[in-house]
Amino acid sequence: MTWDIEKLDLDAYLARIGCDGPLQPTYETLRQVHLAHVRSIPFENLDVLLGRGVSLDLGSLQDKLVTGGRGGYCHEHNLLFAAALERLGFTLKRHLARIRLGRYHLPRSHATLTVEADGRTWLADVGFGGEGLVEPIAFEDGAEVRSGPWEWRLGRDGDFWVLSAGSTELYALRPDEPHYPSDFEVANFYVSGSPHSPFTRHVLAQRTTADARVRIEDLPVSTAGELLSALRDRLGIQVTEADAEALLPRLSP
């Protein structure tokens, strides 16, 4: 796998997230595209539970997240987002981070980005789900950012940089460590296939608005029809009736 950013239909991507010009590679553009992506493309793991797997080539990401009315998880979101940013003229690096969430020895399986804009480096991440970033945060020790009702902090922990949401540490990364397409393939193989991965256990689906996180586990769902409606109408995820029927037993109790 290579990054293959030239395969991205940039106009279709920008239409999907409802973002139009001016789109010069500045911080304000980065912020606007980041916000638009998070609010337009939901977080979800449905293809893993449906036994379809997750492909990271750009064509598959575009077919699923841009034209297919679907969402995805971190690798899908942030590799698509990275391609769009590079096509807009940004310089960036793709990273793998270690999820923390109270534990310090989880696999290095989360995809995230650092992006150069206006003479500074920014942590950009449209694919964490949960309490993940809504807009970029300066890649500086002690940096903070607030968006709507949420706030985040970035700080040092030895060789690691740690992103926190409130008092909760989300993940840690080493920004100088290079990562290649093959590294993301290996991480994605674990995330989508290991019985120890949360993505293989039950339905995870979330939509972020300007002031709320709408999660599937918080919606009243007890039938396949209700699940279909919740995914389509509340979360913006297009699935078939057969998919909803297959997914119903995998909802969290």
Tab-separated table of C-alpha atoms in Angstrom:
chain	number	residue	atom	x	y	z
A	1	MET	CA	0.000	0.000	0.000
A	2	THR	CA	1.150	3.538	-0.775
A	3	TRP	CA	-0.560	6.769	0.201
A	4	ASP	CA	-1.822	7.318	-3.399
A	5	ILE	CA	-3.176	10.779	-2.618
A	6	GLU	CA	-3.632	11.565	-6.309
A	7	LYS	CA	-6.514	9.062	-6.359
A	8	LEU	CA	-8.633	11.215	-4.076
A	9	ASP	CA	-11.560	13.043	-5.660
A	10	LEU	CA	-10.954	16.202	-3.651
A	11	ASP	CA	-14.086	17.955	-4.879
A	12	ALA	CA	-16.243	14.988	-3.838
A	13	TYR	CA	-14.569	14.902	-0.423
A	14	LEU	CA	-15.133	18.624	0.151
A	15	ALA	CA	-18.749	18.261	-0.945
A	16	ARG	CA	-19.192	15.335	1.462
A	17	ILE	CA	-18.095	17.471	4.414
A	18	GLY	CA	-19.826	20.621	3.156
A	19	CYS	CA	-16.641	22.655	2.968
A	20	ASP	CA	-15.806	25.164	0.240
A	21	GLY	CA	-13.135	27.840	-0.342
A	22	PRO	CA	-10.981	29.638	0.287
A	23	LEU	CA	-8.788	26.627	0.977
A	24	GLN	CA	-5.208	27.851	1.145
A	25	PRO	CA	-2.972	25.696	3.425
A	26	THR	CA	-3.372	27.869	6.522
A	27	TYR	CA	-4.346	27.054	10.093
A	28	GLU	CA	-7.830	28.455	9.561
A	29	THR	CA	-8.352	26.113	6.593
A	30	LEU	CA	-7.028	23.189	8.646
A	31	ARG	CA	-9.428	24.049	11.454
A	32	GLN	CA	-12.436	24.447	9.179
A	33	VAL	CA	-11.815	21.200	7.271
A	34	HIS	CA	-11.146	19.354	10.550
A	35	LEU	CA	-14.402	20.589	12.087
A	36	ALA	CA	-16.377	19.857	8.931
A	37	HIS	CA	-15.011	16.313	8.663
A	38	VAL	CA	-15.749	15.439	12.295
A	39	ARG	CA	-19.302	16.760	12.047
A	40	SER	CA	-20.057	15.165	8.673
A	41	ILE	CA	-18.522	11.679	8.644
A	42	PRO	CA	-19.504	9.441	11.568
A	43	PHE	CA	-17.313	7.103	13.566
A	44	GLU	CA	-18.292	3.424	13.266
A	45	ASN	CA	-17.022	-0.166	13.073
A	46	LEU	CA	-19.917	-1.877	11.285
A	47	ASP	CA	-17.945	-3.554	8.488
A	48	VAL	CA	-15.785	-5.356	11.049
A	49	LEU	CA	-18.871	-6.867	12.701
A	50	LEU	CA	-20.417	-7.684	9.312
A	51	GLY	CA	-17.316	-9.688	8.370
A	52	ARG	CA	-16.312	-7.418	5.493
A	53	GLY	CA	-13.002	-6.251	6.884
A	54	VAL	CA	-11.521	-2.780	6.486
A	55	SER	CA	-9.383	-1.786	3.484
A	56	LEU	CA	-7.070	1.199	3.775
A	57	ASP	CA	-6.327	1.855	0.102
A	58	LEU	CA	-7.545	5.301	-0.845
A	59	GLY	CA	-10.039	4.030	-3.406
A	60	SER	CA	-11.788	1.926	-0.772
A	61	LEU	CA	-11.777	4.772	1.734
A	62	GLN	CA	-13.294	7.117	-0.812
A	63	ASP	CA	-15.955	4.610	-1.882
A	64	LYS	CA	-16.996	4.001	1.710
A	65	LEU	CA	-16.655	7.331	3.519
A	66	VAL	CA	-17.076	9.854	0.695
A	67	THR	CA	-19.612	8.373	-1.732
A	68	GLY	CA	-20.983	5.423	0.245
A	69	GLY	CA	-22.729	7.299	3.049
A	70	ARG	CA	-20.722	5.476	5.675
A	71	GLY	CA	-18.240	6.269	8.426
A	72	GLY	CA	-15.231	4.411	9.758
A	73	TYR	CA	-12.661	4.302	12.510
A	74	CYS	CA	-9.317	6.039	13.033
A	75	HIS	CA	-7.278	4.512	10.192
A	76	GLU	CA	-10.017	5.162	7.652
A	77	HIS	CA	-10.785	8.691	8.819
A	78	ASN	CA	-7.258	9.965	9.273
A	79	LEU	CA	-5.726	8.416	6.137
A	80	LEU	CA	-8.552	9.943	4.087
A	81	PHE	CA	-8.145	13.261	5.906
A	82	ALA	CA	-4.364	13.183	5.372
A	83	ALA	CA	-4.801	12.685	1.631
A	84	ALA	CA	-7.215	15.626	1.451
A	85	LEU	CA	-4.865	17.888	3.417
A	86	GLU	CA	-1.889	16.986	1.243
A	87	ARG	CA	-3.949	17.671	-1.866
A	88	LEU	CA	-4.731	21.100	-0.364
A	89	GLY	CA	-1.002	21.762	-0.006
A	90	PHE	CA	-0.364	20.948	3.659
A	91	THR	CA	2.779	19.208	4.898
A	92	LEU	CA	2.012	16.491	7.429
A	93	LYS	CA	3.108	13.250	9.064
A	94	ARG	CA	1.051	10.150	9.756
A	95	HIS	CA	1.584	8.555	13.172
A	96	LEU	CA	0.581	5.509	15.183
A	97	ALA	CA	-0.214	6.201	18.826
A	98	ARG	CA	-0.774	4.074	21.922
A	99	ILE	CA	-4.260	4.275	23.380
A	100	ARG	CA	-4.161	4.956	27.130
A	101	LEU	CA	-7.620	5.404	28.669
A	102	GLY	CA	-6.246	4.430	32.069
A	103	ARG	CA	-3.835	1.761	30.792
A	104	TYR	CA	-0.272	2.309	29.605
A	105	HIS	CA	0.657	-0.860	27.732
A	106	LEU	CA	-1.933	-1.140	24.988
A	107	PRO	CA	-0.775	-1.738	21.388
A	108	ARG	CA	0.306	1.136	19.172
A	109	SER	CA	-2.842	0.967	17.077
A	110	HIS	CA	-4.364	4.442	16.774
A	111	ALA	CA	-3.814	6.555	13.645
A	112	THR	CA	-3.307	10.305	14.046
A	113	LEU	CA	-1.587	13.225	12.268
A	114	THR	CA	0.687	16.198	12.829
A	115	VAL	CA	0.239	19.035	10.343
A	116	GLU	CA	2.292	22.146	9.578
A	117	ALA	CA	0.373	25.406	9.235
A	118	ASP	CA	1.206	29.071	9.829
A	119	GLY	CA	4.677	28.238	11.084
A	120	ARG	CA	3.466	25.865	13.824
A	121	THR	CA	2.812	22.137	14.186
A	122	TRP	CA	-0.703	20.934	15.024
A	123	LEU	CA	-2.065	17.598	16.209
A	124	ALA	CA	-5.014	16.798	13.961
A	125	ASP	CA	-7.250	13.786	14.514
A	126	VAL	CA	-10.712	13.301	13.000
A	127	GLY	CA	-10.998	9.597	13.821
A	128	PHE	CA	-10.645	8.879	17.523
A	129	GLY	CA	-14.338	8.609	18.327
A	130	GLY	CA	-15.301	8.812	21.986
A	131	GLU	CA	-13.973	12.065	23.391
A	132	GLY	CA	-11.544	12.685	20.542
A	133	LEU	CA	-10.541	16.032	19.088
A	134	VAL	CA	-13.072	18.153	17.232
A	135	GLU	CA	-10.501	20.682	16.015
A	136	PRO	CA	-6.680	20.734	15.922
A	137	ILE	CA	-4.527	21.448	18.960
A	138	ALA	CA	-1.099	23.089	18.855
A	139	PHE	CA	1.677	20.507	19.177
A	140	GLU	CA	3.233	22.285	22.143
A	141	ASP	CA	3.740	21.217	25.751
A	142	GLY	CA	0.789	22.445	27.779
A	143	ALA	CA	-1.291	23.428	24.748
A	144	GLU	CA	-5.039	23.530	25.288
A	145	VAL	CA	-8.027	23.896	22.989
A	146	ARG	CA	-11.742	24.172	23.615
A	147	SER	CA	-14.527	23.477	21.121
A	148	GLY	CA	-18.166	23.601	22.117
A	149	PRO	CA	-18.512	21.899	25.536
A	150	TRP	CA	-15.251	19.948	25.229
A	151	GLU	CA	-11.626	20.730	25.982
A	152	TRP	CA	-8.305	18.968	25.426
A	153	ARG	CA	-4.715	19.303	26.582
A	154	LEU	CA	-1.433	18.125	25.077
A	155	GLY	CA	1.587	17.538	27.301
A	156	ARG	CA	4.867	15.664	27.649
A	157	ASP	CA	5.355	12.368	29.473
A	158	GLY	CA	9.009	11.465	29.030
A	159	ASP	CA	9.538	10.693	25.341
A	160	PHE	CA	5.805	10.679	24.695
A	161	TRP	CA	3.308	13.419	23.937
A	162	VAL	CA	-0.054	12.711	25.560
A	163	LEU	CA	-3.450	14.009	24.457
A	164	SER	CA	-6.018	14.304	27.253
A	165	ALA	CA	-9.716	15.132	27.222
A	166	GLY	CA	-10.437	16.744	30.546
A	167	SER	CA	-8.774	14.484	33.123
A	168	THR	CA	-8.726	11.419	30.829
A	169	GLU	CA	-5.564	10.537	28.896
A	170	LEU	CA	-6.614	9.414	25.416
A	171	TYR	CA	-3.368	8.382	23.721
A	172	ALA	CA	0.383	8.921	23.551
A	173	LEU	CA	2.714	9.227	20.570
A	174	ARG	CA	6.335	9.875	19.657
A	175	PRO	CA	6.206	12.412	16.807
A	176	ASP	CA	9.724	11.790	15.479
A	177	GLU	CA	9.188	8.077	14.910
A	178	PRO	CA	8.547	7.440	11.182
A	179	HIS	CA	5.603	5.319	10.096
A	180	TYR	CA	4.926	3.761	6.713
A	181	PRO	CA	1.876	2.344	4.938
A	182	SER	CA	2.828	-1.173	6.058
A	183	ASP	CA	2.746	-0.072	9.713
A	184	PHE	CA	-0.851	1.065	9.324
A	185	GLU	CA	-1.761	-2.185	7.590
A	186	VAL	CA	-0.429	-4.165	10.559
A	187	ALA	CA	-2.219	-1.942	13.105
A	188	ASN	CA	-5.437	-2.131	11.101
A	189	PHE	CA	-5.163	-5.937	10.963
A	190	TYR	CA	-5.077	-6.021	14.771
A	191	VAL	CA	-7.858	-3.468	15.260
A	192	SER	CA	-10.217	-5.174	12.807
A	193	GLY	CA	-9.369	-8.791	13.597
A	194	SER	CA	-8.107	-9.379	17.118
A	195	PRO	CA	-10.556	-10.719	19.728
A	196	HIS	CA	-8.848	-8.311	22.128
A	197	SER	CA	-9.838	-5.295	20.016
A	198	PRO	CA	-12.983	-3.414	21.123
A	199	PHE	CA	-13.900	-3.053	17.466
A	200	THR	CA	-14.541	-6.790	17.079
A	201	ARG	CA	-16.902	-7.100	20.040
A	202	HIS	CA	-19.939	-4.866	19.624
A	203	VAL	CA	-21.399	-2.005	17.595
A	204	LEU	CA	-19.589	1.311	17.987
A	205	ALA	CA	-21.174	4.265	16.229
A	206	GLN	CA	-21.067	7.966	16.983
A	207	ARG	CA	-21.916	11.273	15.376
A	208	THR	CA	-20.502	14.572	16.610
A	209	THR	CA	-22.490	17.788	16.331
A	210	ALA	CA	-21.531	21.294	17.400
A	211	ASP	CA	-22.455	20.585	21.018
A	212	ALA	CA	-23.168	16.870	21.461
A	213	ARG	CA	-21.898	13.334	20.883
A	214	VAL	CA	-24.712	11.097	19.662
A	215	ARG	CA	-23.827	7.447	20.376
A	216	ILE	CA	-25.692	4.316	19.373
A	217	GLU	CA	-25.608	2.955	22.938
A	218	ASP	CA	-27.538	6.013	24.136
A	219	LEU	CA	-30.392	5.538	21.671
A	220	PRO	CA	-33.491	3.393	22.337
A	221	VAL	CA	-32.990	0.414	20.022
A	222	SER	CA	-34.544	-3.035	20.436
A	223	THR	CA	-35.460	-4.120	16.893
A	224	ALA	CA	-33.689	-4.210	13.550
A	225	GLY	CA	-36.025	-1.512	12.268
A	226	GLU	CA	-35.191	0.771	15.166
A	227	LEU	CA	-31.478	0.128	14.640
A	228	LEU	CA	-31.822	0.939	10.939
A	229	SER	CA	-33.587	4.210	11.747
A	230	ALA	CA	-31.109	5.138	14.476
A	231	LEU	CA	-28.110	4.568	12.214
A	232	ARG	CA	-29.602	6.397	9.242
A	233	ASP	CA	-31.537	9.228	10.861
A	234	ARG	CA	-29.609	9.969	14.056
A	235	LEU	CA	-26.055	8.991	13.090
A	236	GLY	CA	-26.036	9.519	9.313
A	237	ILE	CA	-24.847	5.973	8.522
A	238	GLN	CA	-26.441	4.331	5.491
A	239	VAL	CA	-27.020	0.597	5.966
A	240	THR	CA	-29.398	-1.967	4.533
A	241	GLU	CA	-32.178	-3.785	6.355
A	242	ALA	CA	-30.131	-6.982	6.141
A	243	ASP	CA	-27.152	-5.215	7.726
A	244	ALA	CA	-29.325	-3.924	10.579
A	245	GLU	CA	-30.689	-7.419	11.189
A	246	ALA	CA	-27.163	-8.856	11.330
A	247	LEU	CA	-25.913	-6.089	13.609
A	248	LEU	CA	-28.745	-6.178	16.134
A	249	PRO	CA	-27.271	-9.007	18.265
A	250	ARG	CA	-23.976	-7.106	18.459
A	251	LEU	CA	-25.386	-4.073	20.229
A	252	SER	CA	-24.050	-3.450	23.715
A	253	PRO	CA	-26.378	-4.896	26.386
